mmCIF file of C-alpha atoms and ligand atoms in Angstrom:
data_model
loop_
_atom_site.group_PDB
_atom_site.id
_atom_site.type_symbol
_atom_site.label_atom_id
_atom_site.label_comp_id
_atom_site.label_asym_id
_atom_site.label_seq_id
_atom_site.Cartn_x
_atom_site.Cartn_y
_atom_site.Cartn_z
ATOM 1 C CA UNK J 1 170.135 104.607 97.432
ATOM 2 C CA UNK J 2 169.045 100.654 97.225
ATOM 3 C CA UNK J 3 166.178 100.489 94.879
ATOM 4 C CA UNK J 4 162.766 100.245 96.646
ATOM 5 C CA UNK J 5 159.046 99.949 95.548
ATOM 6 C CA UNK J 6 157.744 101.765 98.339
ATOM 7 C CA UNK J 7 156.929 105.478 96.567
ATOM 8 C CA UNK J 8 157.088 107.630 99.186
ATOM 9 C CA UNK J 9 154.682 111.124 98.591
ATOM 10 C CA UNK J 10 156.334 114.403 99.349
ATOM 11 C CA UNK J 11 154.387 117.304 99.816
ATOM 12 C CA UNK J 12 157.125 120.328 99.914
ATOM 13 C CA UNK J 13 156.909 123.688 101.951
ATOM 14 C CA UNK J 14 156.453 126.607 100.033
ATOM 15 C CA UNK J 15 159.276 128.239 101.766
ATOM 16 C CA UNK J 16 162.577 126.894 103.236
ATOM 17 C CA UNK J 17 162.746 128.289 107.233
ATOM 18 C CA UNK J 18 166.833 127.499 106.791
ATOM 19 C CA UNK J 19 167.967 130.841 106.690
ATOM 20 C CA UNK J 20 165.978 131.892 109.489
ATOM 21 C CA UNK J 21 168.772 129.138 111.886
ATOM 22 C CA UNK J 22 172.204 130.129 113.589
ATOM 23 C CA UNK J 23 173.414 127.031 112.596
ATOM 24 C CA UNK J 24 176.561 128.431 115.190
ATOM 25 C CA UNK J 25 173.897 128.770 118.533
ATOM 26 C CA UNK J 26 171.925 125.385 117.951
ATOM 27 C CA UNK J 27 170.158 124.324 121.102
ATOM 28 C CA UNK J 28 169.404 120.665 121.262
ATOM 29 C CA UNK J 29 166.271 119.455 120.020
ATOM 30 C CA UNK J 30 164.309 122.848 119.021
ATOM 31 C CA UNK J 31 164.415 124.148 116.147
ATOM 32 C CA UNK J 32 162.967 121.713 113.148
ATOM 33 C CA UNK J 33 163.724 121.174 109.501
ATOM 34 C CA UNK J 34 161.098 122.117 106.779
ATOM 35 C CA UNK J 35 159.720 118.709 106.705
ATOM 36 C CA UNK J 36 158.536 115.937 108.557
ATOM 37 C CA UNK J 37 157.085 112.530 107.733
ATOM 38 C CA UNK J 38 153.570 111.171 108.812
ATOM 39 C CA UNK J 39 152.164 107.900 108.903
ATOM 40 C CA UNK J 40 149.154 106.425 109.825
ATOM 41 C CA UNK J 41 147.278 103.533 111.156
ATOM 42 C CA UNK J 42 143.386 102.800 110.172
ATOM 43 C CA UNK J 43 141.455 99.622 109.764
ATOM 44 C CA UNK J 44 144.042 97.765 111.076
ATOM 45 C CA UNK J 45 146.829 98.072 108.751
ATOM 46 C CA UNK J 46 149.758 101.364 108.513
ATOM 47 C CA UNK J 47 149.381 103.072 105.182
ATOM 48 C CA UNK J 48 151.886 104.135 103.022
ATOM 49 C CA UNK J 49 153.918 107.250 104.677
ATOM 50 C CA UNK J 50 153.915 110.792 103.346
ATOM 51 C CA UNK J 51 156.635 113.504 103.748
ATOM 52 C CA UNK J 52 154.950 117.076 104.161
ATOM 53 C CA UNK J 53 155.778 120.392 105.497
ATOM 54 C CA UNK J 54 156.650 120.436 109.338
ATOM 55 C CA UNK J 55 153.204 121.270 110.394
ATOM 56 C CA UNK J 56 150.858 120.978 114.281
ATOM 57 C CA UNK J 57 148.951 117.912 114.649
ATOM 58 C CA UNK J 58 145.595 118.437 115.032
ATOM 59 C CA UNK J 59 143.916 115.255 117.500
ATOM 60 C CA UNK J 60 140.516 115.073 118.856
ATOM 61 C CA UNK J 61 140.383 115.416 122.894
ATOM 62 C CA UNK J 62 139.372 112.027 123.877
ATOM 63 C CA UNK J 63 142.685 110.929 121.710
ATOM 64 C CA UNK J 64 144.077 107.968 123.492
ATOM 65 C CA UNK J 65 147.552 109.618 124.054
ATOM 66 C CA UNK J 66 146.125 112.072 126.201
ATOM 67 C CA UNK J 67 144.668 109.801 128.898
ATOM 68 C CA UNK J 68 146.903 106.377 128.684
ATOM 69 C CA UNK J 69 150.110 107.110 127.676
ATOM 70 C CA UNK J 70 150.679 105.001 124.734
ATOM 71 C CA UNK J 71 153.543 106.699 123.154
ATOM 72 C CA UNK J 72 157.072 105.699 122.436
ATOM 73 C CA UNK J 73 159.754 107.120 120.666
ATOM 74 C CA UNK J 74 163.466 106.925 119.241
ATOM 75 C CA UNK J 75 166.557 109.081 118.747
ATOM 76 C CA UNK J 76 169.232 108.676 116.268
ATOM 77 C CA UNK J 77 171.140 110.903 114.364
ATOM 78 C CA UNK J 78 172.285 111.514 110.522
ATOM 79 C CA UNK J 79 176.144 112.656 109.830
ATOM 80 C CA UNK J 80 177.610 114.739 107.400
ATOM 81 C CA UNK J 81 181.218 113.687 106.124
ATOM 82 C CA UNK J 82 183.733 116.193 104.599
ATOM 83 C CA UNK J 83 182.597 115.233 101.068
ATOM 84 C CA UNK J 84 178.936 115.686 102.237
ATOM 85 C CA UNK J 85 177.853 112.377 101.740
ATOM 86 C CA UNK J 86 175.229 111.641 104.570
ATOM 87 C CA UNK J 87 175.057 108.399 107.169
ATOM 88 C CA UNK J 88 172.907 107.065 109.656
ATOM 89 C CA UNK J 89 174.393 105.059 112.472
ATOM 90 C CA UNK J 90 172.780 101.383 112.744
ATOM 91 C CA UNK J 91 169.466 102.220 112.055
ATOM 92 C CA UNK J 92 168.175 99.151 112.106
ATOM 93 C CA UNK J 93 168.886 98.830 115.654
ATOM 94 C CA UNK J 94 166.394 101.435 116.132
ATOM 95 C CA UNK J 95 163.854 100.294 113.579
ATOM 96 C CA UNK J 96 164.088 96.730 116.042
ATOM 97 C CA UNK J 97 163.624 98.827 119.303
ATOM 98 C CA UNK J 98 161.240 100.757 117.605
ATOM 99 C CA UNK J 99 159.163 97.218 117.600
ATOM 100 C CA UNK J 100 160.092 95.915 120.671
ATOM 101 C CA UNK J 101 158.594 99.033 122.813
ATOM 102 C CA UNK J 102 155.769 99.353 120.170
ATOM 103 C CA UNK J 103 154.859 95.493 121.084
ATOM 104 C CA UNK J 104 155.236 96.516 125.261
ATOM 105 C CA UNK J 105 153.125 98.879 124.534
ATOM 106 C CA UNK J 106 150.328 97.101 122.679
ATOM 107 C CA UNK J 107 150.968 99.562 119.804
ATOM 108 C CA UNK J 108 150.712 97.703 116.004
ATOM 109 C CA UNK J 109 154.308 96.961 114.613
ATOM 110 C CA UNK J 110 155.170 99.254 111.826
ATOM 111 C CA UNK J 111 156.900 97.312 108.733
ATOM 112 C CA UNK J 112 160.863 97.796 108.451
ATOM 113 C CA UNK J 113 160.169 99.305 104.727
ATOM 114 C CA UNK J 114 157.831 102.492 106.420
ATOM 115 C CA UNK J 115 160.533 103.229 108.686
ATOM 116 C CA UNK J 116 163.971 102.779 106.585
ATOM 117 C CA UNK J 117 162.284 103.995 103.416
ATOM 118 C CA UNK J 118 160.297 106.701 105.196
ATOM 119 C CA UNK J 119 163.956 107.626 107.316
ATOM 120 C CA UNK J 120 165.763 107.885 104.057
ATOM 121 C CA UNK J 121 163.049 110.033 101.928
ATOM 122 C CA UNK J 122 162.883 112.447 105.052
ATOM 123 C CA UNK J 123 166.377 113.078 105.903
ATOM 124 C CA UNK J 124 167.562 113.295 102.359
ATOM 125 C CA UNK J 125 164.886 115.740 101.727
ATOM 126 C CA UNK J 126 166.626 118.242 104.149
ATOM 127 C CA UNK J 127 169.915 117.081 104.132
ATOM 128 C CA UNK J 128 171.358 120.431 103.650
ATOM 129 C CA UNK J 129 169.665 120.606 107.578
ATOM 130 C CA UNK J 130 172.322 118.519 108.993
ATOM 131 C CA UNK J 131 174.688 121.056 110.648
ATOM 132 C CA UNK J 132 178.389 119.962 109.703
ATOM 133 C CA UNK J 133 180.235 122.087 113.114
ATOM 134 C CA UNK J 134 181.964 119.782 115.084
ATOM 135 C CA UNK J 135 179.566 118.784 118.045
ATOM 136 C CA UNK J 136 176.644 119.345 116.018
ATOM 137 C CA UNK J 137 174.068 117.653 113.974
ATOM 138 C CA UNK J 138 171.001 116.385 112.825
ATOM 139 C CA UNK J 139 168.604 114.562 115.699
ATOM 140 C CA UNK J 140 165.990 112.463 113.932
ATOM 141 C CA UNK J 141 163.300 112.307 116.379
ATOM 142 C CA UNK J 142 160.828 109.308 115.366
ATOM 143 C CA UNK J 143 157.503 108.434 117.328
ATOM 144 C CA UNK J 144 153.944 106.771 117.608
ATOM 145 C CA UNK J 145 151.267 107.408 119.922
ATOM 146 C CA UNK J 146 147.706 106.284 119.966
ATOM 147 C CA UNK J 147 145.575 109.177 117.590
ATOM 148 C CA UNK J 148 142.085 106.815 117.887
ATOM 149 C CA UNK J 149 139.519 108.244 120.290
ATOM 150 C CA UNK J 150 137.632 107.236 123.024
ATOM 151 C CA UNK J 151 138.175 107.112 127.126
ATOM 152 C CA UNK J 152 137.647 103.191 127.379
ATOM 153 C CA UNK J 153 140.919 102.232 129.052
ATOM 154 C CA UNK J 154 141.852 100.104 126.244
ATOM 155 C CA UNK J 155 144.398 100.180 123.230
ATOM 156 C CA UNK J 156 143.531 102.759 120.257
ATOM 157 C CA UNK J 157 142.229 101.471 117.101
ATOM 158 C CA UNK J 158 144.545 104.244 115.597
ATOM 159 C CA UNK J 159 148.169 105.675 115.559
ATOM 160 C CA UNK J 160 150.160 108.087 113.710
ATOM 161 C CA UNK J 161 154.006 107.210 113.264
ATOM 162 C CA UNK J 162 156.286 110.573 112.369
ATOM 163 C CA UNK J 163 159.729 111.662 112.129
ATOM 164 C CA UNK J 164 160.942 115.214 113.166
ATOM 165 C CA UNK J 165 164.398 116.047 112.598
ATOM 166 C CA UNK J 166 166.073 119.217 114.450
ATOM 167 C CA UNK J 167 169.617 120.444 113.274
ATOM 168 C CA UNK J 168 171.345 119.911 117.286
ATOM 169 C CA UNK J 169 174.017 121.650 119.301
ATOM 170 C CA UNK J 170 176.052 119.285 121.742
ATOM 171 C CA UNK J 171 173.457 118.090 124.869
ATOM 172 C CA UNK J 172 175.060 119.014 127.976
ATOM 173 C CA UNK J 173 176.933 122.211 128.429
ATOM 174 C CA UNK J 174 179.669 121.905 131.157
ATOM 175 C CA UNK J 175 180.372 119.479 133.957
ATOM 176 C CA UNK J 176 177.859 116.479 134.303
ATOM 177 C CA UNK J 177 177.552 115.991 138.554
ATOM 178 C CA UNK J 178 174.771 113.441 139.279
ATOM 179 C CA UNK J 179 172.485 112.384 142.327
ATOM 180 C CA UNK J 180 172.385 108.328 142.821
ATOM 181 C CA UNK J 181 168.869 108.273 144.103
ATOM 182 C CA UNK J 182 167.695 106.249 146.902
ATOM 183 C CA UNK J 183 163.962 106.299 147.210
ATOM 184 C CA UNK J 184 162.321 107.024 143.496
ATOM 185 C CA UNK J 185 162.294 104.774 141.056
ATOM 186 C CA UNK J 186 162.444 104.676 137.184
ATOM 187 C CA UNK J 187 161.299 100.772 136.803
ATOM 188 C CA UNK J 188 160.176 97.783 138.214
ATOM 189 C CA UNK J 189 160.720 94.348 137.288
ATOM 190 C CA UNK J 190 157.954 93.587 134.545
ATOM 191 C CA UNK J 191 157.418 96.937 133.691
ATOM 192 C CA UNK J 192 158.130 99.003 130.948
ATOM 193 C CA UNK J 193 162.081 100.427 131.665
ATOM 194 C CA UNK J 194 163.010 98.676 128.438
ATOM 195 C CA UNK J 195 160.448 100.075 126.107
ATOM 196 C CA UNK J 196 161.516 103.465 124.903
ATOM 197 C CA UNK J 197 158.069 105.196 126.393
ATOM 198 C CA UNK J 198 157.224 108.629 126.942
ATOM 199 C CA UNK J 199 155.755 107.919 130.408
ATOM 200 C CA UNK J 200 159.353 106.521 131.585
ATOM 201 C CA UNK J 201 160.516 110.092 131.407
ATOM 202 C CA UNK J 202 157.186 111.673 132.456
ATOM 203 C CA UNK J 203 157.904 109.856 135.861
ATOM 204 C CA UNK J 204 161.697 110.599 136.294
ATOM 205 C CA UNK J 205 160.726 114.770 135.570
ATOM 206 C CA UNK J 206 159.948 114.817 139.572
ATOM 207 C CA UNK J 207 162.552 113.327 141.408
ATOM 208 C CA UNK J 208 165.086 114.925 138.598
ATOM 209 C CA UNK J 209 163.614 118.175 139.518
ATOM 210 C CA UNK J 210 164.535 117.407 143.307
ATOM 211 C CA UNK J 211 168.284 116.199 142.177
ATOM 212 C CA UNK J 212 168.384 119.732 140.289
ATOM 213 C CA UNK J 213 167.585 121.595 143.264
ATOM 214 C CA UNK J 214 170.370 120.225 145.459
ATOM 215 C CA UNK J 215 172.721 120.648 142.936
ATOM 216 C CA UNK J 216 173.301 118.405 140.586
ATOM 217 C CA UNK J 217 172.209 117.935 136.547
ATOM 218 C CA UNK J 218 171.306 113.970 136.542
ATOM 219 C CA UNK J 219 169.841 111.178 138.675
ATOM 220 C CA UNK J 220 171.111 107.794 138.542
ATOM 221 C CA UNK J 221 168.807 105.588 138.412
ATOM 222 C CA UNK J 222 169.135 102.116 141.414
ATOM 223 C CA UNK J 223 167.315 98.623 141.119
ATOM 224 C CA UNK J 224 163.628 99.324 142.453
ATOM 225 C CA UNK J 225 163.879 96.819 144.928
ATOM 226 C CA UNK J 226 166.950 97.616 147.409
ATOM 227 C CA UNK J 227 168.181 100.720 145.532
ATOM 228 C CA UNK J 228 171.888 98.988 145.866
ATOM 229 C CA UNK J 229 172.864 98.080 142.305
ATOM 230 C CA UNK J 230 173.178 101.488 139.674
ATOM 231 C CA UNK J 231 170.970 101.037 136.989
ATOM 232 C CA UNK J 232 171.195 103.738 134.328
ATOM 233 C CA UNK J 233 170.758 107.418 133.741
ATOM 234 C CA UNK J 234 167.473 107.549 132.876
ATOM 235 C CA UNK J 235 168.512 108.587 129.162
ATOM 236 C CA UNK J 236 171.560 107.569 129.146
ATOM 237 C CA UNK J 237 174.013 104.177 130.240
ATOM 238 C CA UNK J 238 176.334 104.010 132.691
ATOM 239 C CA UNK J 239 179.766 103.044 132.847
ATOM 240 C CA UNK J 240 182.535 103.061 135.488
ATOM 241 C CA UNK J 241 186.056 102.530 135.219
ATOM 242 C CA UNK J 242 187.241 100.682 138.194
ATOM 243 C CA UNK J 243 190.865 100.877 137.579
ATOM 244 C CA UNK J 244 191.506 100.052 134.070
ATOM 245 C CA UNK J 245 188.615 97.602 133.952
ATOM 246 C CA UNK J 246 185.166 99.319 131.892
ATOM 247 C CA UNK J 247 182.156 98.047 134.146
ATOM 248 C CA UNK J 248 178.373 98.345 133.043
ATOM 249 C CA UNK J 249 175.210 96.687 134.084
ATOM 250 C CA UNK J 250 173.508 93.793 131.802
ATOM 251 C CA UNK J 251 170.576 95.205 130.202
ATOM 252 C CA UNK J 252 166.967 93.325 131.840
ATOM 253 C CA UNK J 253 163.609 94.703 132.075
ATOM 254 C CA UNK J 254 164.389 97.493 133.831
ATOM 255 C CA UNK J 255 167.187 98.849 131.247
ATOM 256 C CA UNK J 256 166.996 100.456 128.292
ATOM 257 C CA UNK J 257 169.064 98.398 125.515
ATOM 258 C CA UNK J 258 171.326 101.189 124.406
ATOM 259 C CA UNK J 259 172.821 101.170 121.110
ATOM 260 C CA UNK J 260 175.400 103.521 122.207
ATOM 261 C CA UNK J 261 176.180 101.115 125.310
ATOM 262 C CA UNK J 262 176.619 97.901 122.981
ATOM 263 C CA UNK J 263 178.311 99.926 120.328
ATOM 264 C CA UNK J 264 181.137 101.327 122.992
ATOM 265 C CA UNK J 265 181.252 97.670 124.933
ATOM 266 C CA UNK J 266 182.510 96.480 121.277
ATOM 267 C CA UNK J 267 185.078 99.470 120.829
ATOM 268 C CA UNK J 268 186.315 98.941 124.243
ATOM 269 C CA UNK J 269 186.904 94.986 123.780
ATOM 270 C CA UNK J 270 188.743 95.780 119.926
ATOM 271 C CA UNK J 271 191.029 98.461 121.952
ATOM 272 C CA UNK J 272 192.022 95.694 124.272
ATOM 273 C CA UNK J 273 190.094 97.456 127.205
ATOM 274 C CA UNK J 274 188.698 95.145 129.540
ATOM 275 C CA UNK J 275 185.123 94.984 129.853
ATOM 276 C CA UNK J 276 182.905 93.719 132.831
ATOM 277 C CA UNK J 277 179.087 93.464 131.570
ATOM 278 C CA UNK J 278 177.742 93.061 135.307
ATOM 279 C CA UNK J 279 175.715 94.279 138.102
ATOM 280 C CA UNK J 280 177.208 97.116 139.733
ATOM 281 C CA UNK J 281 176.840 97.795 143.393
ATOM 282 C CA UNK J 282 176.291 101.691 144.709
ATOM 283 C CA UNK J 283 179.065 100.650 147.643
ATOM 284 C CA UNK J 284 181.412 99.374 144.917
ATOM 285 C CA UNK J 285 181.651 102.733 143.506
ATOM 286 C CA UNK J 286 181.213 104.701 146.741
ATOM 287 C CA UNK J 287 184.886 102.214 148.148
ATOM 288 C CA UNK J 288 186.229 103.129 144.571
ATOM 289 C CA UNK J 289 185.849 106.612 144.627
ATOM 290 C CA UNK J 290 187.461 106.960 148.456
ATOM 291 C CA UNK J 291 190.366 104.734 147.649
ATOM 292 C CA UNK J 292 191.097 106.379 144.332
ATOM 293 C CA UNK J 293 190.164 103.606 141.914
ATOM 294 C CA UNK J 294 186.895 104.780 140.639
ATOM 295 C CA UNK J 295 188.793 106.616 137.673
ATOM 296 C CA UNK J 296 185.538 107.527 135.347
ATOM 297 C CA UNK J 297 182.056 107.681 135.420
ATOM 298 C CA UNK J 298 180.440 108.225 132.218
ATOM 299 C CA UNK J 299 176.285 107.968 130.951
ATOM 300 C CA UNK J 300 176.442 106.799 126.792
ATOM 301 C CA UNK J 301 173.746 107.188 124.663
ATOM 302 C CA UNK J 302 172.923 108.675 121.159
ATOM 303 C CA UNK J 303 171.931 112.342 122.557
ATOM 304 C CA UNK J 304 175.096 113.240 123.876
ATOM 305 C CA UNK J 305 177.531 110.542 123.032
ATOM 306 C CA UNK J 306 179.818 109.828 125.713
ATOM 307 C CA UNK J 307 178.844 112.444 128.599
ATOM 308 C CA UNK J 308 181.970 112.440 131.159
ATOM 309 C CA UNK J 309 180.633 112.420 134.978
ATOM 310 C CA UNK J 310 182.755 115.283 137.330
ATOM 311 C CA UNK J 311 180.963 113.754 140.655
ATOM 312 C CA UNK J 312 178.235 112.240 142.097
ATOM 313 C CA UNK J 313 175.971 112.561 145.830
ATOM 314 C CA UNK J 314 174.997 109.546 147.928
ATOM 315 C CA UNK J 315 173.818 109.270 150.907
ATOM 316 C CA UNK J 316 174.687 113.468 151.720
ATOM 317 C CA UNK J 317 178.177 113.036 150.506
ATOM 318 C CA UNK J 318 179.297 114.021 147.436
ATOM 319 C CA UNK J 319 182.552 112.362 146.102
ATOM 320 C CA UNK J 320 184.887 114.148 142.973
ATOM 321 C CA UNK J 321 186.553 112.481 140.281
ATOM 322 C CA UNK J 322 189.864 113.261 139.149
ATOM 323 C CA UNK J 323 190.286 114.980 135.334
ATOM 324 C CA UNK J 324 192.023 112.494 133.860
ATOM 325 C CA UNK J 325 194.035 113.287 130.751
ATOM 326 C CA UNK J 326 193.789 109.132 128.933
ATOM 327 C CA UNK J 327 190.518 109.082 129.672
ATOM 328 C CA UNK J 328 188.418 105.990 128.188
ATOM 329 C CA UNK J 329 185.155 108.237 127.548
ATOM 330 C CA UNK J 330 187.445 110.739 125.381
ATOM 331 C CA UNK J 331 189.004 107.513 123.433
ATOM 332 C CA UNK J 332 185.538 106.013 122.766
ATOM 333 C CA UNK J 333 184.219 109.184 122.161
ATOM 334 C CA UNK J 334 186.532 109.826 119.327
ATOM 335 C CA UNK J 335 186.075 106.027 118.042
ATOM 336 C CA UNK J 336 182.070 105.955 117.775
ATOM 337 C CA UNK J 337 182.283 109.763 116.466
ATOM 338 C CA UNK J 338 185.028 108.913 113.586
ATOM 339 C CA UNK J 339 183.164 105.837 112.805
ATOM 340 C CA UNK J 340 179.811 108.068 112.643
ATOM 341 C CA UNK J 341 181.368 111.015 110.304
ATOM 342 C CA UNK J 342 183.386 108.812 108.159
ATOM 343 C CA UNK J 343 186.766 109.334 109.486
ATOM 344 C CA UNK J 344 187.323 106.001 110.177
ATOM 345 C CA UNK J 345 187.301 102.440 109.263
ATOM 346 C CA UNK J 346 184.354 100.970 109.948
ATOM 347 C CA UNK J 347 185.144 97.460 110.992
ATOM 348 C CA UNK J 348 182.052 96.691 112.745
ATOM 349 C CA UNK J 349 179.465 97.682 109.263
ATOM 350 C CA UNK J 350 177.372 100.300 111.482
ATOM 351 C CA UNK J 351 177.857 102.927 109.222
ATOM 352 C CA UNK J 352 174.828 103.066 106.949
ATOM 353 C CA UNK J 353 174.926 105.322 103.388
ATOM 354 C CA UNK J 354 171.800 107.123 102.536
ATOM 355 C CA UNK J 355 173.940 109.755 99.871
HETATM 356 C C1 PLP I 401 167.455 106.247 124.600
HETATM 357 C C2 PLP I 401 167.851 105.782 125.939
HETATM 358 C C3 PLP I 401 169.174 105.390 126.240
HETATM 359 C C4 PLP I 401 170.297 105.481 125.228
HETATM 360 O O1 PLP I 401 170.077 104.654 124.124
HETATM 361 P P1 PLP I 401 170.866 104.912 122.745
HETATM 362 O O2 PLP I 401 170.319 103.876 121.822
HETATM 363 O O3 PLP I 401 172.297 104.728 123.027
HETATM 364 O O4 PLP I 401 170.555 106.310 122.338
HETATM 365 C C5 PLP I 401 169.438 104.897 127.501
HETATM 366 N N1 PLP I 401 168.469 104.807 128.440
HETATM 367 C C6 PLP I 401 167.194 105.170 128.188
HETATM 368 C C7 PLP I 401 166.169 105.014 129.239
HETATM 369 C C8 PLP I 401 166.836 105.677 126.947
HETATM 370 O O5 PLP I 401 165.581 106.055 126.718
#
């Protein structure tokens, strides 16, 4: 561990709830280590963070959260290699993000020591949490929403930024078929699609609901404005495979910067795949999938990876892909994955040590 000034407190739980989890039947996202780390912001600075036992947060009812919204969040992940050293995956890129929606948001920007140092402290704390089954392991769940009080429509004068962490079987189980939706959508131009908020998802609950009830698992997202360009999943990127060429739209206002997206765009280019970074029309894909060229749809981010697509609706039809046995999601899979758990070079530096 690099040498830091920043002590970080740690308040430990009496008792360890690790024996309590089938590490073998992990959901995603809901079950919790013993620990958790708080920080918060008074009198206009963040004070130093403190690990303590995962514990409720107790808010007063005219908290700001409750009636505007200002929340954001992250996801990343820590690995566990054979030795059992532990690594994070570019954290940095999500200590930047982190910023970026806070600032959207008009949330205070939380220094880069709070959030690496606090990150490190946390998940080396309960390392022995991070499940080592293939498929499986740790989510680090950090977030900040306004704590400070009052029902004047206005920014808090006070946050709380915490970590959760929550040992995590794979995201999807089975076959991925998605609605490209035609009426709803997830953002506009100037809005907030690029900021990692918690009302982004509030809104997409609704028409996702609607996709689930015809049938499918997913709605991709379309430009607000003609609904004729894909966007992204929503929580995830897109990418097609238009022959052998690996298409995805450029990120803007209205898409989330993904660090799984950049991260596979680089893999894909070093394995000589070419890569189209581009707007992607709905009746591109819909002529590629009835003339046999779409080959793969796949949604990439840090959840799930690289989540294969079996089909999609538009328009009332549905269209199938073909199971393809060279597929590029499986190869990038693989890549980003080996690169994650140390079984692989790691040409690019994303791997980051916190042993
Ligand atoms: C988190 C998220 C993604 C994926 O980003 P990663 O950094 O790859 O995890 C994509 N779209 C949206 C809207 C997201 O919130």
């Amino acid at each position: 561990m690099e040498t830091t000034t920043l002590n970080i407190p740690i308040e430990k739980a009496k008792v360890s709830k690790i024996d309590q989890v089938d590490f073998d039947n992990l959901n995603f996202g809901s079950v919790f280590t013993d620990h958790m780390l708080v920080c918060d912001y008074r009198n206009g600075a963040w004070e130093v963070p403190r690990v303590i036992p995962y514990q409720a947060i107790s808010l007063e009812p005219s908290a700001k959260i409750f009636h505007y919204g200002q929340s954001i969040f992250e996801g990343m992940k820590a690995y566990k290699d054979v030795d059992g050293k532990v690594w994070l995956f570019r954290p940095s890129d999500n200590f930047k993000r982190l910023n970026i929606s806070a600032h959207r948001m008009a949330i205070p920007e939380l220094p880069e020591e709070y959030f690496m140092g606090g990150l490190k402290t946390l998940v080396q704390l309960d390392s022995e949490w991070i499940p080592q089954k293939e498929g499986s392991s740790l989510y680090i769940r950090p977030f900040m929403f306004a704590s400070g009080q009052g029902f004047h429509a206005s920014p808090a004068d006070e946050y709380k930024f915490v970590i959760c962490l929550a040992p995590s079987g794979s995201y999807f189980s089975g076959k991925v078929r998605v609605l490209i939706e035609e009426q709803y959508s997830r953002a506009a131009n100037g809005g907030v699609g690029y900021a990692k908020a918690g009302g982004n998802y509030a809104g997409q609950f609704y028409p996702t609901q609607l996709a689930i009830e015809k049938g499918y698992s997913q709605v991709i997202w379309t430009d607000d404005n003609t609904h004729e360009y894909i966007e992204e999943a929503g929580a995830m990127n897109i990418f097609a495979r238009i022959g052998d060429t690996l298409i995805t739209a450029p990120t803007s206002d209205r898409i989330l910067d993904g660090v799984t997206r950049k991260s596979i765009l680089e893999i894909a280019k070093d394995e000589g795949i070419k890569t189209e970074v581009r707007k992607m029309r709905v009746s591109e894909i819909v002529e590629a999938a009835q003339n046999g060229s779409l080959k793969e749809l796949f949604g990439a981010g840090t959840a799930a990876v690289v989540s294969p697509i079996s089909g999609f609706g538009y328009q009332g039809v549905d269209y199938e892909l073909p199971e393809l046995a060279n597929s590029y999601a499986a190869l990038l899979k693989k890549r980003i994955t080996d690169i994650q758990f140390n079984r692989a070079e790691d040409k690019f530096g994303w791997r980051y040590s916190i042993s």
